[in-house]
Amino acid sequence: MMQSFSQDFVSPIHSTNQYINQLIFYRPYTNSAMIKKTDKINIDLSESNIFQKSENLLADFEITTLELTYYYPISGSIELSFNYPLYYVSKGFLDKPLNYYHSTFSMKTTRENEGHVDNQINYQVTDQINKDQAYFVSGNPQIEIKLALYERDGFFVSTNAGVKLPVGNKKDGFTSGKVDLMAGIQLQKNYEKVSWITNVIITQNGDRALSSDITSKKMRYFCYLANKLPLSYLIPFDYHSEVDLLFAYQYSSSPYESSDEKFSSISHLFQFAIRNYLSD
C-alpha cells in the first residue's frame, strides 16, 4: 500500500554555514533522504554581516552569497547534484539596522564589545589575507551523488558522497586550494503533515596552515536536523493550506587546531523559514 503525503519533503532549508573561517572547506548542506522525481535547481541569495576579531583575525564586512544547486535524478534510487557559490564582499547595508536592533533591546555582542566600525571592509588573517576593498570572488564548486538505501512506511534512508573542487586564489579568503571529500547518511520520516530529517556527515579536508598555531583539521564532523510542519498547527488560519513552517539546526565541528578560539570553535546554527507552495 502506498501512503500519500502532502508535499513530499525533498527540499529542507538550503543553507551553508557563512562563518568566514569555514567557507574555504567543504560546505555540507541539509539533504533529504528522498530522491527527487525530476531535476530541480535551487537559487539562494543571502546577506551576512560579519564581525570577528582576535590577534590573528579581523573580519568586518558583509558577504552577499548567490548559491546555485542543480539536482538531477539519474534513476529512482540515484541522484546527482552540483553546487556552486559566488560571493561579493562589501560594506553592505546591515550595520545600521543591527545597531538599531541591539540598542533598542540593550544587547551587547561582539560588535559592541570589540570595537566594530560601521561601513568598512577589513579582512585580515595573519599574513595570509589582507583586503580592504569590495570584490567579487568564486566559491568552491561541489559535486555530490546520493544513493537511496531503504524506504518503508514513510521512512527513508540514503547515503551520499561528494567532492569539493578548489577554485580561486587563497589570498581572497574563500578557498583552501585543496580538494576536500565528504560522506554522509540521511534519515527521514514523513507523517501525513509533518516530516523530520537527520543528516550525519564527515569531511576530509586538504591541509591549510594560516600560521604555526592555526592549522586545519584533517577530519570534520557535522550533524543536521530539519523539520517541516503546517503553519496552521501553530497559527490557526484559513489563508492557504500549503503554508509550512521549516526549522533547521546545524552542528559543525571546529575547522582548525589553534589556541585562537575564533578558529578552533565549534558552530551551532538555528534557522526558521516559511514556505508557501504556489503550485504543485
C-alpha positions as a LaTeX table, in Angstrom:
\begin{tabular}{lrrr}
\hline
Residue & $x$ (\AA) & $y$ (\AA) & $z$ (\AA) \\
\hline
Met1 & 0.00 & 0.00 & 0.00 \\
Met2 & 1.34 & 3.44 & $-0.94$ \\
Gln3 & 0.85 & 6.19 & 1.62 \\
Ser4 & 0.47 & 9.71 & 0.26 \\
Phe5 & 1.93 & 12.78 & 1.93 \\
Ser6 & 1.06 & 16.40 & 1.35 \\
Gln7 & 4.11 & 17.89 & $-0.37$ \\
Asp8 & 7.00 & 15.42 & $-0.12$ \\
Phe9 & 9.77 & 16.99 & 1.96 \\
Val10 & 12.57 & 16.87 & $-0.59$ \\
Ser11 & 13.76 & 20.47 & $-0.09$ \\
Pro12 & 14.62 & 21.42 & 3.51 \\
Ile13 & 16.07 & 24.87 & 4.22 \\
His14 & 19.10 & 25.10 & 1.95 \\
Ser15 & 21.96 & 26.95 & 3.59 \\
Thr16 & 25.64 & 26.59 & 4.29 \\
Asn17 & 27.48 & 28.00 & 7.27 \\
Gln18 & 28.63 & 31.54 & 6.41 \\
Tyr19 & 31.21 & 31.68 & 9.21 \\
Ile20 & 34.20 & 33.08 & 7.37 \\
Asn21 & 36.72 & 30.51 & 8.65 \\
Gln22 & 34.59 & 27.61 & 7.39 \\
Leu23 & 33.76 & 28.76 & 3.86 \\
Ile24 & 37.08 & 27.61 & 2.41 \\
Phe25 & 36.41 & 23.95 & 3.29 \\
Tyr26 & 33.68 & 21.53 & 2.22 \\
Arg27 & 30.30 & 23.17 & 2.97 \\
Pro28 & 27.71 & 20.47 & 3.74 \\
Tyr29 & 24.04 & 21.38 & 3.44 \\
Thr30 & 20.97 & 19.54 & 4.69 \\
Asn31 & 19.82 & 16.79 & 2.32 \\
Ser32 & 16.50 & 14.99 & 2.13 \\
Ala33 & 16.76 & 11.19 & 2.22 \\
Met34 & 14.32 & 11.05 & $-0.71$ \\
Ile35 & 15.30 & 11.01 & $-4.37$ \\
Lys36 & 13.76 & 13.86 & $-6.35$ \\
Lys37 & 11.33 & 12.81 & $-9.06$ \\
Thr38 & 12.50 & 15.42 & $-11.59$ \\
Asp39 & 15.53 & 17.63 & $-12.00$ \\
Lys40 & 15.43 & 20.86 & $-9.98$ \\
Ile41 & 17.51 & 23.96 & $-9.48$ \\
Asn42 & 17.75 & 25.98 & $-6.26$ \\
Ile43 & 18.79 & 29.63 & $-6.44$ \\
Asp44 & 19.60 & 31.01 & $-2.99$ \\
Leu45 & 20.52 & 34.62 & $-2.22$ \\
Ser46 & 21.65 & 35.65 & 1.25 \\
Glu47 & 23.30 & 38.60 & 3.01 \\
Ser48 & 25.57 & 38.01 & 6.02 \\
Asn49 & 27.02 & 40.67 & 8.31 \\
Ile50 & 30.45 & 39.50 & 9.51 \\
Phe51 & 32.41 & 40.76 & 12.50 \\
Gln52 & 35.16 & 38.64 & 14.08 \\
Lys53 & 38.21 & 39.95 & 15.88 \\
Ser54 & 41.23 & 38.36 & 17.55 \\
Glu55 & 45.01 & 38.72 & 17.50 \\
Asn56 & 45.07 & 36.69 & 14.25 \\
Leu57 & 41.87 & 37.86 & 12.61 \\
Leu58 & 39.93 & 40.98 & 11.76 \\
Ala59 & 36.84 & 40.34 & 9.64 \\
Asp60 & 34.50 & 43.33 & 9.35 \\
Phe61 & 32.38 & 43.32 & 6.19 \\
Glu62 & 29.29 & 41.83 & 4.57 \\
Ile63 & 29.02 & 38.86 & 2.24 \\
Thr64 & 26.35 & 38.63 & $-0.44$ \\
Thr65 & 26.07 & 34.98 & $-1.47$ \\
Leu66 & 24.47 & 33.69 & $-4.64$ \\
Glu67 & 24.32 & 29.90 & $-4.47$ \\
Leu68 & 23.16 & 27.66 & $-7.31$ \\
Thr69 & 22.36 & 23.98 & $-6.73$ \\
Tyr70 & 21.22 & 21.66 & $-9.50$ \\
Tyr71 & 19.69 & 18.25 & $-8.70$ \\
Tyr72 & 19.42 & 15.54 & $-11.33$ \\
Pro73 & 17.81 & 12.15 & $-10.59$ \\
Ile74 & 19.71 & 9.55 & $-12.62$ \\
Ser75 & 17.24 & 6.85 & $-11.60$ \\
Gly76 & 14.67 & 6.17 & $-8.90$ \\
Ser77 & 17.47 & 5.44 & $-6.42$ \\
Ile78 & 20.39 & 7.66 & $-7.54$ \\
Glu79 & 20.60 & 11.46 & $-7.58$ \\
Leu80 & 23.43 & 13.72 & $-8.74$ \\
Ser81 & 23.82 & 17.32 & $-7.55$ \\
Phe82 & 26.09 & 20.23 & $-8.38$ \\
Asn83 & 26.54 & 23.24 & $-6.07$ \\
Tyr84 & 28.34 & 26.48 & $-6.95$ \\
Pro85 & 28.53 & 29.65 & $-4.78$ \\
Leu86 & 29.51 & 33.18 & $-5.77$ \\
Tyr87 & 30.39 & 35.85 & $-3.20$ \\
Tyr88 & 30.51 & 39.63 & $-3.12$ \\
Val89 & 32.41 & 41.19 & $-0.22$ \\
Ser90 & 31.33 & 44.78 & 0.51 \\
Lys91 & 30.49 & 47.34 & 3.18 \\
Gly92 & 26.88 & 46.21 & 2.86 \\
Phe93 & 23.80 & 47.77 & 4.42 \\
Leu94 & 23.10 & 45.84 & 7.64 \\
Asp95 & 25.29 & 47.78 & 10.08 \\
Lys96 & 22.72 & 50.47 & 10.90 \\
Pro97 & 19.73 & 48.08 & 11.23 \\
Leu98 & 21.79 & 45.84 & 13.53 \\
Asn99 & 22.94 & 48.81 & 15.62 \\
Tyr100 & 19.33 & 49.96 & 15.99 \\
Tyr101 & 18.14 & 46.47 & 16.93 \\
His102 & 20.91 & 45.98 & 19.51 \\
Ser103 & 20.41 & 49.41 & 21.10 \\
Thr104 & 16.62 & 49.01 & 21.19 \\
Phe105 & 16.88 & 45.74 & 23.10 \\
Ser106 & 20.01 & 46.74 & 25.08 \\
Met107 & 22.03 & 43.91 & 23.58 \\
Lys108 & 25.80 & 43.71 & 23.99 \\
Thr109 & 27.51 & 41.46 & 21.44 \\
Thr110 & 30.96 & 41.15 & 19.91 \\
Arg111 & 30.14 & 44.17 & 17.75 \\
Glu112 & 29.74 & 46.46 & 20.76 \\
Asn113 & 32.42 & 44.87 & 22.94 \\
Glu114 & 35.29 & 44.69 & 20.46 \\
Gly115 & 35.22 & 47.98 & 18.59 \\
His116 & 33.14 & 47.38 & 15.49 \\
Val117 & 33.33 & 50.23 & 12.94 \\
Asp118 & 30.32 & 50.81 & 10.67 \\
Asn119 & 30.51 & 50.66 & 6.87 \\
Gln120 & 34.03 & 49.40 & 6.37 \\
Ile121 & 35.74 & 46.46 & 4.66 \\
Asn122 & 38.56 & 44.96 & 6.66 \\
Tyr123 & 39.55 & 41.33 & 6.17 \\
Gln124 & 42.90 & 40.36 & 7.67 \\
Val125 & 44.02 & 36.84 & 8.58 \\
Thr126 & 47.59 & 36.52 & 9.92 \\
Asp127 & 49.87 & 37.40 & 6.98 \\
Gln128 & 47.82 & 35.35 & 4.50 \\
Ile129 & 44.88 & 37.63 & 3.69 \\
Asn130 & 44.63 & 41.43 & 3.59 \\
Lys131 & 41.58 & 43.01 & 1.93 \\
Asp132 & 40.10 & 46.50 & 2.31 \\
Gln133 & 38.19 & 46.97 & $-0.97$ \\
Ala134 & 34.98 & 45.41 & $-2.27$ \\
Tyr135 & 35.46 & 42.39 & $-4.52$ \\
Phe136 & 33.70 & 39.51 & $-6.24$ \\
Val137 & 35.04 & 36.01 & $-5.72$ \\
Ser138 & 34.15 & 32.48 & $-6.76$ \\
Gly139 & 33.46 & 29.86 & $-4.14$ \\
Asn140 & 34.34 & 26.19 & $-4.44$ \\
Pro141 & 32.00 & 24.01 & $-6.56$ \\
Gln142 & 30.85 & 20.74 & $-5.02$ \\
Ile143 & 29.59 & 17.60 & $-6.76$ \\
Glu144 & 27.58 & 15.01 & $-4.81$ \\
Ile145 & 25.92 & 11.69 & $-5.54$ \\
Lys146 & 23.14 & 10.23 & $-3.37$ \\
Leu147 & 22.02 & 6.61 & $-3.20$ \\
Ala148 & 18.67 & 5.54 & $-1.70$ \\
Leu149 & 19.12 & 2.54 & 0.61 \\
Tyr150 & 15.74 & 1.89 & 2.24 \\
Glu151 & 12.12 & 3.01 & 2.05 \\
Arg152 & 9.15 & 1.75 & 4.04 \\
Asp153 & 6.02 & 3.35 & 5.56 \\
Gly154 & 7.30 & 6.90 & 5.08 \\
Phe155 & 10.75 & 6.11 & 6.49 \\
Phe156 & 13.71 & 6.71 & 4.15 \\
Val157 & 17.45 & 6.05 & 4.44 \\
Ser158 & 20.06 & 7.23 & 1.94 \\
Thr159 & 23.77 & 7.84 & 1.77 \\
Asn160 & 25.79 & 10.38 & $-0.21$ \\
Ala161 & 29.36 & 11.25 & $-1.11$ \\
Gly162 & 30.86 & 14.42 & $-2.54$ \\
Val163 & 33.96 & 16.24 & $-3.66$ \\
Lys164 & 34.89 & 19.92 & $-3.36$ \\
Leu165 & 36.93 & 21.33 & $-6.24$ \\
Pro166 & 39.22 & 24.25 & $-5.30$ \\
Val167 & 38.67 & 27.41 & $-7.37$ \\
Gly168 & 40.21 & 30.85 & $-6.98$ \\
Asn169 & 43.07 & 32.45 & $-5.08$ \\
Lys170 & 43.80 & 31.51 & $-1.45$ \\
Lys171 & 44.59 & 35.16 & $-0.69$ \\
Asp172 & 40.94 & 36.07 & $-1.42$ \\
Gly173 & 39.94 & 34.04 & 1.65 \\
Phe174 & 37.36 & 31.72 & 0.07 \\
Thr175 & 39.34 & 28.63 & $-0.90$ \\
Ser176 & 41.92 & 26.36 & 0.69 \\
Gly177 & 43.35 & 25.47 & $-2.70$ \\
Lys178 & 42.86 & 21.78 & $-1.87$ \\
Val179 & 40.37 & 19.06 & $-2.76$ \\
Asp180 & 38.00 & 18.03 & 0.08 \\
Leu181 & 35.89 & 14.87 & 0.32 \\
Met182 & 32.54 & 14.22 & 2.03 \\
Ala183 & 30.46 & 11.19 & 3.06 \\
Gly184 & 27.11 & 11.24 & 4.84 \\
Ile185 & 23.95 & 9.40 & 5.75 \\
Gln186 & 20.39 & 10.76 & 5.69 \\
Leu187 & 17.40 & 9.55 & 7.70 \\
Gln188 & 13.89 & 10.85 & 7.08 \\
Lys189 & 10.43 & 10.13 & 8.49 \\
Asn190 & 7.33 & 11.52 & 6.79 \\
Tyr191 & 3.98 & 11.64 & 8.54 \\
Glu192 & 0.78 & 12.89 & 6.94 \\
Lys193 & 1.61 & 16.56 & 7.56 \\
Val194 & 4.94 & 16.58 & 9.41 \\
Ser195 & 8.41 & 15.48 & 8.29 \\
Trp196 & 11.77 & 15.09 & 10.06 \\
Ile197 & 15.24 & 14.80 & 8.51 \\
Thr198 & 18.58 & 13.97 & 10.13 \\
Asn199 & 21.97 & 14.13 & 8.41 \\
Val200 & 25.28 & 12.86 & 9.82 \\
Ile201 & 28.30 & 13.95 & 7.78 \\
Ile202 & 32.08 & 13.57 & 7.83 \\
Thr203 & 34.53 & 15.51 & 5.65 \\
Gln204 & 38.19 & 15.02 & 4.86 \\
Asn205 & 39.86 & 18.36 & 4.22 \\
Gly206 & 43.04 & 19.36 & 2.45 \\
Asp207 & 45.76 & 21.00 & 4.55 \\
Arg208 & 45.53 & 24.75 & 5.20 \\
Ala209 & 48.03 & 26.44 & 7.53 \\
Leu210 & 47.43 & 30.11 & 8.35 \\
Ser211 & 50.30 & 30.18 & 10.87 \\
Ser212 & 52.25 & 27.73 & 13.02 \\
Asp213 & 49.39 & 27.92 & 15.56 \\
Ile214 & 46.49 & 27.75 & 13.08 \\
Thr215 & 46.34 & 24.53 & 11.06 \\
Ser216 & 43.29 & 22.90 & 9.52 \\
Lys217 & 41.83 & 19.68 & 10.88 \\
Lys218 & 42.02 & 16.69 & 8.58 \\
Met219 & 38.57 & 15.41 & 9.58 \\
Arg220 & 35.43 & 17.36 & 10.46 \\
Tyr221 & 32.00 & 16.19 & 11.68 \\
Phe222 & 28.52 & 17.59 & 11.17 \\
Cys223 & 25.02 & 16.79 & 12.43 \\
Tyr224 & 21.98 & 18.43 & 10.84 \\
Leu225 & 18.31 & 18.30 & 11.80 \\
Ala226 & 15.39 & 19.64 & 9.75 \\
Asn227 & 11.63 & 19.68 & 10.24 \\
Lys228 & 8.53 & 20.68 & 8.29 \\
Leu229 & 5.04 & 21.21 & 9.70 \\
Pro230 & 1.97 & 23.19 & 8.57 \\
Leu231 & 1.97 & 26.75 & 9.88 \\
Ser232 & $-1.69$ & 26.26 & 10.77 \\
Tyr233 & $-0.56$ & 23.91 & 13.57 \\
Leu234 & 0.84 & 26.97 & 15.36 \\
Ile235 & $-1.32$ & 29.80 & 13.98 \\
Pro236 & $-4.85$ & 28.65 & 13.07 \\
Phe237 & $-5.97$ & 30.42 & 9.92 \\
Asp238 & $-7.62$ & 29.65 & 6.59 \\
Tyr239 & $-5.42$ & 31.70 & 4.24 \\
His240 & $-3.75$ & 28.80 & 2.46 \\
Ser241 & $-3.46$ & 25.13 & 3.32 \\
Glu242 & 0.04 & 24.78 & 1.84 \\
Val243 & 1.99 & 27.20 & 4.05 \\
Asp244 & 4.67 & 25.33 & 6.01 \\
Leu245 & 6.98 & 26.29 & 8.85 \\
Leu246 & 10.52 & 24.99 & 8.30 \\
Phe247 & 13.10 & 24.53 & 11.04 \\
Ala248 & 16.78 & 23.59 & 10.72 \\
Tyr249 & 19.66 & 23.06 & 13.13 \\
Gln250 & 23.29 & 22.56 & 12.14 \\
Tyr251 & 26.21 & 21.45 & 14.30 \\
Ser252 & 29.69 & 21.82 & 12.78 \\
Ser253 & 32.93 & 20.73 & 14.43 \\
Ser254 & 35.83 & 23.17 & 14.50 \\
Pro255 & 37.77 & 23.71 & 11.25 \\
Tyr256 & 41.20 & 24.42 & 12.80 \\
Glu257 & 43.55 & 23.37 & 15.55 \\
Ser258 & 44.50 & 26.62 & 17.29 \\
Ser259 & 44.76 & 28.39 & 20.62 \\
Asp260 & 42.74 & 31.19 & 18.98 \\
Glu261 & 39.06 & 30.37 & 19.61 \\
Lys262 & 37.96 & 32.31 & 16.54 \\
Phe263 & 39.45 & 29.46 & 14.51 \\
Ser264 & 39.01 & 26.46 & 16.82 \\
Ser265 & 35.41 & 26.92 & 17.99 \\
Ile266 & 32.51 & 24.65 & 17.06 \\
Ser267 & 29.40 & 26.11 & 15.43 \\
His268 & 25.67 & 25.88 & 16.16 \\
Leu269 & 23.21 & 27.34 & 13.64 \\
Phe270 & 19.42 & 27.59 & 14.09 \\
Gln271 & 17.14 & 28.63 & 11.24 \\
Phe272 & 13.42 & 29.17 & 10.68 \\
Ala273 & 11.56 & 29.82 & 7.43 \\
Ile274 & 8.06 & 29.94 & 6.00 \\
Arg275 & 7.40 & 28.24 & 2.66 \\
Asn276 & 4.30 & 28.91 & 0.57 \\
Tyr277 & 3.66 & 26.40 & $-2.21$ \\
Leu278 & 2.34 & 28.44 & $-5.14$ \\
Ser279 & 1.78 & 25.44 & $-7.41$ \\
Asp280 & 2.37 & 21.67 & $-7.50$ \\
\hline
\end{tabular}
